XYZ file of C-alpha atoms in Angstrom:
572
model
C 37.472 1.511 -29.126
C 38.195 -2.178 -29.461
C 39.921 -3.895 -26.548
C 42.387 -6.649 -27.252
C 42.205 -9.739 -25.071
C 44.886 -12.371 -24.843
C 43.669 -15.941 -24.895
C 45.007 -19.311 -23.859
C 44.251 -22.196 -26.196
C 43.272 -25.513 -24.676
C 42.147 -27.989 -27.277
C 39.375 -26.304 -29.286
C 38.457 -23.864 -26.507
C 39.616 -20.278 -26.164
C 39.778 -19.086 -22.544
C 39.844 -15.291 -21.957
C 42.687 -14.181 -19.687
C 41.554 -10.573 -19.170
C 38.951 -11.486 -16.529
C 36.081 -9.930 -18.498
C 33.212 -11.596 -20.275
C 32.840 -10.394 -23.839
C 29.944 -8.044 -24.360
C 28.870 -7.745 -20.722
C 31.798 -8.054 -18.323
C 32.910 -4.439 -18.553
C 29.472 -3.242 -17.530
C 29.325 -5.560 -14.520
C 32.854 -4.579 -13.469
C 32.166 -0.850 -13.834
C 28.969 -0.675 -11.748
C 28.385 -2.165 -8.280
C 25.863 -4.970 -8.143
C 22.575 -3.952 -6.593
C 20.916 -6.291 -4.173
C 17.540 -7.755 -5.053
C 14.683 -5.867 -3.454
C 12.683 -7.537 -0.746
C 9.097 -6.615 -0.023
C 7.361 -6.864 3.317
C 3.728 -7.859 3.847
C 2.631 -4.218 3.589
C 4.233 -2.342 0.719
C 3.777 1.248 -0.328
C 1.112 0.318 -2.884
C -0.771 -1.806 -0.335
C -0.710 1.026 2.183
C -1.995 3.457 -0.438
C -4.848 1.147 -1.413
C -5.925 0.749 2.219
C -5.451 4.456 2.984
C -7.574 5.546 0.025
C -10.340 3.073 0.839
C -10.362 3.937 4.535
C -9.981 7.711 4.211
C -13.351 8.273 2.584
C -15.088 6.105 5.198
C -13.369 7.801 8.153
C -13.974 11.239 6.644
C -17.671 10.468 6.141
C -18.220 9.192 9.677
C -16.176 12.034 11.161
C -18.285 14.528 9.264
C -21.480 12.903 10.514
C -20.278 13.061 14.111
C -18.956 16.613 13.882
C -21.409 18.465 11.634
C -24.332 17.163 13.715
C -27.014 17.767 11.080
C -29.191 15.142 12.741
C -29.217 17.145 15.961
C -30.171 20.306 14.085
C -33.078 18.544 12.438
C -34.353 17.261 15.784
C -34.106 20.727 17.344
C -36.043 22.319 14.485
C -38.701 19.607 14.666
C -39.045 20.014 18.422
C -39.371 23.815 18.144
C -42.113 23.305 15.554
C -43.942 20.879 17.864
C -43.618 23.286 20.816
C -44.987 26.108 18.664
C -48.001 23.979 17.720
C -48.653 23.033 21.352
C -48.165 26.641 22.403
C -50.807 27.891 19.969
C -53.294 25.381 21.380
C -52.502 26.358 24.956
C -52.595 30.109 24.188
C -55.968 29.743 22.481
C -57.387 27.809 25.405
C -56.070 30.359 27.897
C -57.580 33.250 25.942
C -60.940 31.489 25.837
C -60.782 30.722 29.558
C -59.970 34.325 30.375
C -63.046 35.545 28.485
C -65.333 33.054 30.245
C -64.019 34.136 33.632
C -65.412 37.732 33.228
C -68.873 37.951 35.031
C -71.722 39.442 33.036
C -73.500 41.970 35.303
C -74.073 44.843 32.913
C -70.723 46.442 33.702
C -67.624 46.514 31.527
C -64.788 44.737 33.282
C -61.218 44.292 32.048
C -60.193 40.837 30.851
C -57.218 39.386 32.780
C -55.204 36.185 32.778
C -54.621 36.323 36.499
C -57.597 34.158 37.465
C -58.191 30.777 38.972
C -59.785 29.317 35.822
C -56.890 30.385 33.576
C -54.364 28.849 35.935
C -56.342 25.611 36.112
C -56.392 25.402 32.307
C -52.659 26.098 32.186
C -51.952 23.372 34.736
C -54.061 20.789 32.920
C -52.622 21.519 29.452
C -49.035 21.566 30.764
C -49.581 18.065 32.137
C -51.084 16.835 28.850
C -48.320 18.284 26.680
C -45.568 17.442 29.211
C -44.119 20.923 28.786
C -43.118 23.611 31.243
C -45.341 26.647 30.646
C -44.981 30.137 32.083
C -47.694 32.780 31.758
C -46.989 36.533 31.712
C -49.484 39.414 31.889
C -49.576 42.477 29.658
C -46.903 44.180 31.756
C -44.491 41.264 31.353
C -44.807 39.994 34.909
C -44.887 36.280 35.636
C -48.323 35.322 36.941
C -48.273 31.511 36.622
C -45.690 28.704 36.442
C -46.960 25.233 35.514
C -44.314 23.580 37.647
C -45.676 25.276 40.757
C -49.299 24.785 39.763
C -48.905 21.013 39.301
C -47.455 20.429 42.756
C -49.407 23.092 44.652
C -51.594 21.640 47.473
C -51.043 18.016 46.444
C -49.562 15.112 48.268
C -46.365 13.800 46.779
C -46.265 10.043 46.414
C -43.021 8.134 45.987
C -43.254 4.941 43.937
C -40.232 2.804 43.106
C -39.598 2.633 39.382
C -38.113 -0.352 37.581
C -34.402 0.013 36.815
C -33.632 1.363 33.342
C -32.905 -1.189 30.711
C -29.141 -1.735 30.653
C -27.498 -1.707 27.213
C -25.567 -4.720 25.983
C -21.827 -5.008 26.446
C -21.077 -4.024 22.858
C -23.316 -0.977 22.923
C -22.034 0.024 26.369
C -18.485 -0.158 24.987
C -19.357 2.097 22.083
C -21.235 4.485 24.367
C -18.033 4.871 26.376
C -16.148 5.561 23.153
C -18.778 8.108 22.147
C -18.543 9.886 25.510
C -14.740 9.980 25.150
C -14.953 11.404 21.635
C -17.614 13.911 22.691
C -15.163 15.328 25.216
C -12.411 15.561 22.594
C -14.512 17.017 19.773
C -15.663 20.576 20.489
C -19.322 21.445 20.151
C -20.056 22.350 16.553
C -22.351 25.258 17.617
C -22.395 27.561 20.626
C -25.741 29.013 21.903
C -26.487 32.035 24.117
C -26.499 31.423 27.847
C -29.855 30.539 29.429
C -30.606 32.841 32.414
C -30.486 31.299 35.849
C -33.073 31.711 38.611
C -36.787 32.412 38.315
C -37.970 34.062 35.121
C -40.027 36.733 36.856
C -39.840 39.423 34.192
C -40.185 39.301 30.406
C -36.997 41.342 30.047
C -35.000 38.269 30.999
C -35.991 36.613 27.702
C -36.347 38.630 24.514
C -38.896 36.299 23.008
C -41.296 36.853 25.952
C -41.233 40.598 25.346
C -41.914 39.887 21.660
C -44.902 37.705 22.565
C -46.352 40.364 24.904
C -46.214 42.767 21.971
C -48.190 40.310 19.822
C -45.542 38.353 17.881
C -44.303 34.783 18.101
C -40.728 34.116 19.122
C -38.405 31.206 19.755
C -34.808 30.747 20.880
C -32.178 28.097 21.539
C -29.934 28.564 24.560
C -27.730 26.478 26.751
C -26.987 26.368 30.452
C -23.564 26.680 31.963
C -23.184 22.906 32.034
C -23.958 22.698 28.289
C -27.596 21.568 28.443
C -29.573 22.888 25.497
C -32.789 24.777 26.387
C -35.581 25.382 23.859
C -38.048 28.225 24.367
C -41.123 29.234 22.399
C -43.146 32.373 23.266
C -46.593 33.191 21.851
C -49.129 35.955 22.569
C -52.374 35.139 24.425
C -55.281 36.994 22.802
C -58.916 37.654 23.694
C -61.312 39.732 21.643
C -58.371 40.843 19.463
C -56.672 42.105 22.565
C -53.251 41.003 23.771
C -53.817 39.632 27.238
C -50.259 38.474 27.874
C -47.605 36.050 26.745
C -47.091 32.286 27.022
C -43.580 30.833 27.331
C -42.892 27.130 26.795
C -39.539 25.830 28.044
C -38.034 22.427 27.359
C -34.533 21.080 27.844
C -32.690 19.162 25.101
C -31.906 16.037 27.086
C -34.304 13.938 24.991
C -32.695 15.299 21.843
C -29.220 14.546 23.212
C -30.253 10.990 24.032
C -31.700 10.502 20.542
C -28.559 11.945 18.938
C -26.320 9.813 21.132
C -28.305 6.685 20.311
C -28.113 7.415 16.575
C -24.415 8.259 16.644
C -23.526 5.216 18.746
C -25.352 3.144 16.152
C -23.327 4.974 13.503
C -20.113 4.037 15.326
C -21.149 0.388 15.463
C -22.006 0.329 11.763
C -18.761 2.196 11.051
C -16.729 -0.410 12.922
C -18.336 -3.260 10.992
C -17.894 -1.392 7.708
C -14.292 -0.576 8.641
C -13.457 -4.242 9.192
C -15.130 -5.246 5.921
C -13.392 -2.404 4.069
C -10.048 -3.372 5.589
C -10.469 -6.990 4.552
C -11.485 -5.967 1.030
C -8.500 -3.590 0.852
C -6.153 -6.365 1.935
C -7.667 -8.648 -0.682
C -7.335 -5.942 -3.325
C -3.747 -5.241 -2.283
C -2.962 -8.952 -2.380
C -4.416 -9.370 -5.869
C -2.684 -6.244 -7.238
C 0.370 -5.329 -5.174
C 1.638 -8.841 -4.421
C 1.768 -9.983 -8.060
C 3.525 -6.742 -9.000
C 6.050 -7.389 -6.217
C 6.593 -10.919 -7.520
C 7.106 -9.601 -11.053
C 9.585 -6.997 -9.771
C 11.506 -9.641 -7.836
C 11.499 -11.853 -10.913
C 12.903 -8.987 -12.989
C 15.619 -8.417 -10.362
C 16.467 -12.118 -10.408
C 16.782 -11.956 -14.184
C 19.106 -8.967 -13.869
C 21.223 -10.536 -11.116
C 21.144 -14.127 -12.383
C 24.435 -15.535 -13.646
C 24.766 -18.614 -15.784
C 21.132 -19.672 -15.558
C 17.729 -18.791 -16.916
C 15.306 -17.241 -14.442
C 11.591 -17.563 -15.093
C 9.240 -14.614 -14.615
C 6.168 -15.489 -12.463
C 3.252 -16.513 -14.643
C -0.054 -14.690 -14.002
C -1.467 -14.972 -17.500
C -4.419 -17.032 -16.248
C -5.792 -13.915 -14.488
C -7.118 -12.478 -17.774
C -6.560 -8.893 -16.594
C -3.926 -6.148 -16.823
C -1.606 -7.971 -14.387
C -1.862 -11.054 -16.575
C -1.037 -8.972 -19.652
C 1.955 -7.467 -17.834
C 3.145 -10.912 -16.780
C 2.879 -12.233 -20.322
C 4.695 -9.206 -21.729
C 7.518 -9.557 -19.182
C 7.801 -13.274 -19.959
C 7.996 -12.587 -23.683
C 10.495 -9.787 -23.115
C 12.658 -11.990 -20.877
C 12.533 -14.855 -23.366
C 13.492 -12.470 -26.154
C 16.324 -11.114 -23.983
C 17.667 -14.600 -23.306
C 17.350 -15.464 -26.991
C 19.214 -12.282 -27.873
C 21.950 -13.095 -25.364
C 22.231 -16.621 -26.759
C 22.343 -15.196 -30.275
C 25.095 -12.738 -29.299
C 27.068 -15.520 -27.632
C 26.619 -17.797 -30.626
C 27.481 -14.968 -33.005
C 30.664 -14.200 -31.081
C 31.666 -17.866 -31.151
C 30.959 -18.109 -34.884
C 32.908 -14.921 -35.593
C 35.836 -16.185 -33.540
C 35.841 -19.454 -35.444
C 35.543 -17.836 -38.862
C 38.318 -15.331 -38.151
C 40.564 -17.965 -36.674
C 40.873 -19.960 -39.905
C 42.228 -17.175 -42.176
C 44.390 -15.859 -39.351
C 45.915 -19.287 -38.840
C 46.507 -19.649 -42.597
C 47.941 -16.125 -42.733
C 50.253 -16.769 -39.786
C 51.521 -19.998 -41.280
C 52.165 -18.342 -44.647
C 54.067 -15.462 -43.021
C 56.230 -17.821 -40.953
C 56.987 -19.966 -44.011
C 57.693 -16.986 -46.272
C 60.821 -15.966 -44.295
C 62.329 -19.455 -44.615
C 61.699 -20.048 -48.350
C 64.190 -18.684 -50.862
C 62.585 -19.919 -54.079
C 60.883 -17.008 -55.801
C 58.089 -19.103 -57.313
C 57.153 -20.481 -53.915
C 57.429 -17.049 -52.345
C 55.057 -15.710 -55.012
C 52.542 -18.462 -54.188
C 52.801 -17.603 -50.482
C 52.229 -13.946 -51.291
C 49.104 -14.950 -53.228
C 47.892 -16.958 -50.240
C 48.575 -14.014 -47.914
C 46.748 -11.639 -50.250
C 43.792 -14.035 -50.489
C 43.591 -14.407 -46.707
C 43.760 -10.654 -46.196
C 40.928 -10.137 -48.686
C 38.949 -12.880 -46.986
C 39.480 -11.233 -43.589
C 38.432 -7.887 -45.002
C 35.271 -9.435 -46.492
C 34.462 -11.255 -43.247
C 34.939 -8.147 -41.116
C 32.798 -6.076 -43.492
C 29.979 -8.634 -43.508
C 30.207 -9.158 -39.737
C 30.020 -5.406 -39.168
C 26.990 -5.132 -41.430
C 25.288 -8.057 -39.675
C 25.945 -6.619 -36.205
C 24.445 -3.241 -37.181
C 21.414 -4.801 -38.862
C 19.564 -5.827 -35.694
C 19.877 -2.358 -34.141
C 18.769 -0.688 -37.368
C 15.704 -2.899 -37.684
C 14.630 -2.054 -34.121
C 15.049 1.725 -34.592
C 13.776 2.303 -38.117
C 10.158 3.024 -38.974
C 8.509 1.197 -41.854
C 6.570 2.530 -44.808
C 4.376 1.081 -47.565
C 6.607 -0.681 -50.107
C 5.573 -1.624 -53.653
C 6.991 -5.114 -54.169
C 6.633 -4.970 -57.963
C 8.593 -1.736 -58.214
C 11.221 -3.071 -55.814
C 11.689 -6.287 -57.825
C 11.898 -4.368 -61.110
C 14.551 -2.005 -59.771
C 16.708 -4.826 -58.365
C 16.303 -6.936 -61.516
C 17.232 -3.994 -63.760
C 20.390 -3.533 -61.728
C 21.489 -7.108 -62.538
C 20.347 -6.875 -66.147
C 22.421 -3.770 -66.794
C 25.886 -4.239 -65.433
C 25.951 -5.990 -62.068
C 25.002 -9.502 -63.130
C 27.049 -11.825 -65.396
C 26.336 -11.850 -69.092
C 25.741 -15.609 -69.295
C 22.843 -15.533 -66.766
C 19.500 -13.902 -67.550
C 17.057 -12.453 -65.033
C 13.321 -12.927 -65.581
C 10.477 -11.284 -63.598
C 6.853 -12.452 -63.348
C 4.189 -10.550 -61.405
C 0.494 -11.336 -61.206
C -0.608 -7.784 -60.358
C 0.900 -4.325 -59.886
C -0.538 -3.294 -56.498
C 1.372 -5.742 -54.318
C 2.372 -3.758 -51.237
C 3.826 -4.579 -47.835
C 4.786 -2.447 -44.843
C 8.491 -2.392 -44.112
C 11.913 -1.016 -44.903
C 12.460 -0.824 -48.682
C 16.253 -0.810 -48.381
C 16.394 -3.977 -46.302
C 13.793 -5.785 -48.408
C 15.871 -4.881 -51.457
C 18.886 -6.414 -49.679
C 16.956 -9.681 -49.281
C 16.194 -9.730 -53.005
C 19.825 -9.013 -53.897
C 21.099 -11.776 -51.610
C 18.667 -14.322 -53.072
C 19.357 -13.308 -56.690
C 23.140 -13.367 -56.177
C 22.870 -16.757 -54.510
C 20.776 -18.038 -57.460
C 23.253 -16.592 -59.996
C 26.208 -18.263 -58.263
C 24.563 -21.698 -58.611
C 23.086 -21.210 -62.102
C 24.837 -22.868 -65.054
C 26.053 -20.878 -68.016
C 23.085 -19.774 -70.115
C 20.706 -20.361 -67.187
C 17.837 -18.174 -66.055
C 16.997 -16.796 -62.628
C 13.239 -16.313 -62.243
C 11.768 -13.827 -59.747
C 8.025 -14.263 -59.264
C 5.640 -12.197 -57.078
C 1.986 -12.948 -56.381
C -0.713 -12.506 -53.758
C -1.747 -15.478 -51.638
C -4.531 -15.961 -49.066
C -4.086 -18.579 -46.343
C -6.791 -20.683 -44.713
C -7.376 -18.041 -42.018
C -8.138 -15.421 -44.651
C -4.899 -13.494 -44.110
C -3.421 -11.945 -47.276
C 0.275 -12.485 -48.013
C 2.678 -11.310 -50.698
C 4.767 -14.257 -51.861
C 8.113 -13.816 -53.658
C 9.829 -16.807 -55.278
C 13.432 -16.773 -56.541
C 14.226 -19.838 -58.688
C 17.448 -21.015 -60.300
C 18.435 -23.915 -62.533
C 21.357 -25.087 -60.439
C 22.122 -28.389 -58.735
C 19.661 -27.748 -55.891
C 20.179 -28.067 -52.151
C 20.983 -31.253 -50.205
C 17.787 -32.442 -48.541
C 19.387 -32.410 -45.085
C 20.607 -28.820 -45.526
C 17.349 -27.036 -46.380
C 17.265 -25.461 -42.912
C 20.989 -25.265 -42.194
C 21.689 -22.940 -45.122
C 20.143 -20.074 -43.118
C 22.679 -20.478 -40.295
C 25.463 -17.928 -39.948
C 28.687 -18.635 -41.870
C 27.202 -21.730 -43.481
C 28.508 -22.200 -47.038
C 27.569 -24.810 -49.612
C 29.269 -23.538 -52.768
C 29.286 -24.954 -56.305
C 32.166 -27.186 -57.389
C 35.114 -25.265 -58.863
C 34.486 -21.998 -56.985
C 37.485 -20.629 -55.123
C 37.319 -21.109 -51.342
C 36.561 -18.026 -49.271
C 34.696 -16.067 -51.899
C 31.578 -15.872 -49.665
C 31.237 -15.183 -45.941
C 28.138 -17.364 -45.434
C 26.119 -14.480 -43.934
C 23.890 -13.581 -46.883
C 21.035 -16.023 -46.257
C 21.322 -15.562 -42.470
C 20.930 -11.786 -42.873
C 18.010 -12.338 -45.259
C 16.209 -14.498 -42.696
C 16.803 -11.909 -39.958
C 15.294 -9.159 -42.140
C 12.272 -11.255 -43.129
C 11.630 -12.270 -39.504
C 11.738 -8.602 -38.488
C 8.981 -7.954 -41.074
C 6.810 -10.736 -39.525
C 7.365 -12.880 -42.587
C 8.833 -16.291 -43.404
C 11.559 -17.563 -45.699
C 12.196 -21.152 -46.707
C 14.169 -23.118 -49.272
C 13.136 -26.123 -51.354
C 14.227 -27.997 -54.455
C 12.472 -27.764 -57.780
C 11.568 -31.204 -59.037
C 10.939 -32.414 -62.580
C 8.195 -34.812 -63.581
C 10.586 -37.744 -63.252
C 11.580 -36.757 -59.712
C 14.997 -35.273 -60.460
C 16.189 -31.931 -59.053
C 16.167 -29.122 -61.629
C 17.077 -26.229 -59.341
C 16.344 -24.491 -56.046
C 13.549 -22.181 -55.002
C 13.599 -19.636 -52.166
C 10.155 -18.436 -51.037
C 9.597 -15.258 -49.032
C 6.133 -14.525 -47.586
C 5.349 -11.092 -46.186
C 2.016 -9.853 -44.757
C 0.264 -7.641 -47.303
């Protein structure tokens, strides 16, 4: 519903008194103004970039520290090595037991409980650096390498050099590792290792298995969490099970190796974390910060009053952000151009409506004071003419205001230019055009097609033909010509020329005739018969079809003007 606005005239200016700006004030008054957004150094997008990059790294290192696959591999390798050493020791003990039986013609039982067997066990335990326990066929402990090594020997104390102290950085990370080891539960719990002397095979299942002739191994832990590895193997002689051998080793060496590897992992993780953080910050700066700047620029455009606000330019980046920046710049420029066009259109409409309204008001005021019937009849004719002119202006203005929205919403289709020209020309040949003007059509080929709106392209042809008819002399001809043209870049165009035989166009008006409400009518034509929007609407339609329209004078061989030519070029 239209809203009337009283105005105060001051010279040639019209000042609105309603307090609203035409076309936009009601919207700004109805909705509260939103403040421009401000972004801190770490935005949501920046935090997401860093979180995604850091999560995978933290998850990987946490998995390495918790799953402890390295420790499992070391334990399996150590059990395999103990089994190999145990087979060597068991074979040597079996051979020693056989050699210890005297040959005196009597059959004597073979036993492991002999001085030679114990000596072999002691020597091999020292070589392999492994605690070895020997059990007889009944499962009783008969020898312990720890007791054999120290039995009857003098113990010497020699000062050892102090252990090599780790560097400050590694010591710091070792403290962190010890702290994390207390927080993170052990990934695997083992059976409890029995305390005290292992006097009987029943205390360890694998020893009983070895006494019965099968290998066995187990992983246990003490009450303080120390891992204990045991391997039990049978000792054979002459295909007879003589007893069982048990090798025992704690996991301190494995724990030290695991700790050393995982501390190294923590150090590498810290370095990688810093590098990843710096790269994430760089990535966030090159992605999030420009987007923030573009968003702030868009807010400034929305909140800016009375001035043009430039969108930040990132087109030199040659990436998606650059494309977005260029698109926003083009969109903003088009928005400002549209706003300027609306403002200019409103000013032109106000000016064009003001003239007939002023004439109409003067005629109405004068009509009540004049008594002469002839003069009153003339005033009535003036009033009628002004009313018709206002009606024509309002109709054309309404059509022009709807055109832009229609062009932006409608979808194009292939249009045959030859068929379109023939249909429009036939309309003027059979009823719409004057009898004293003829319409001629020339086409170079029949398959001239463009992509667009056939109704609006037909409107362009009608406007140009009507304009040519209005300037053509009696008996003149309006020529409509269509042909295909290829420019220097190889692009194919469809060119349409509309020529008349009128007086031509002033040289300084060849561009101005496409302005809104511009009129340059032939001599003798009644004032107000045309609104001056026809050529302006034609240019708007052609521009929307990515084409061009221009005007020029037709010249004779002697340099005189013999008419005007309007040329429309549309991409084929």
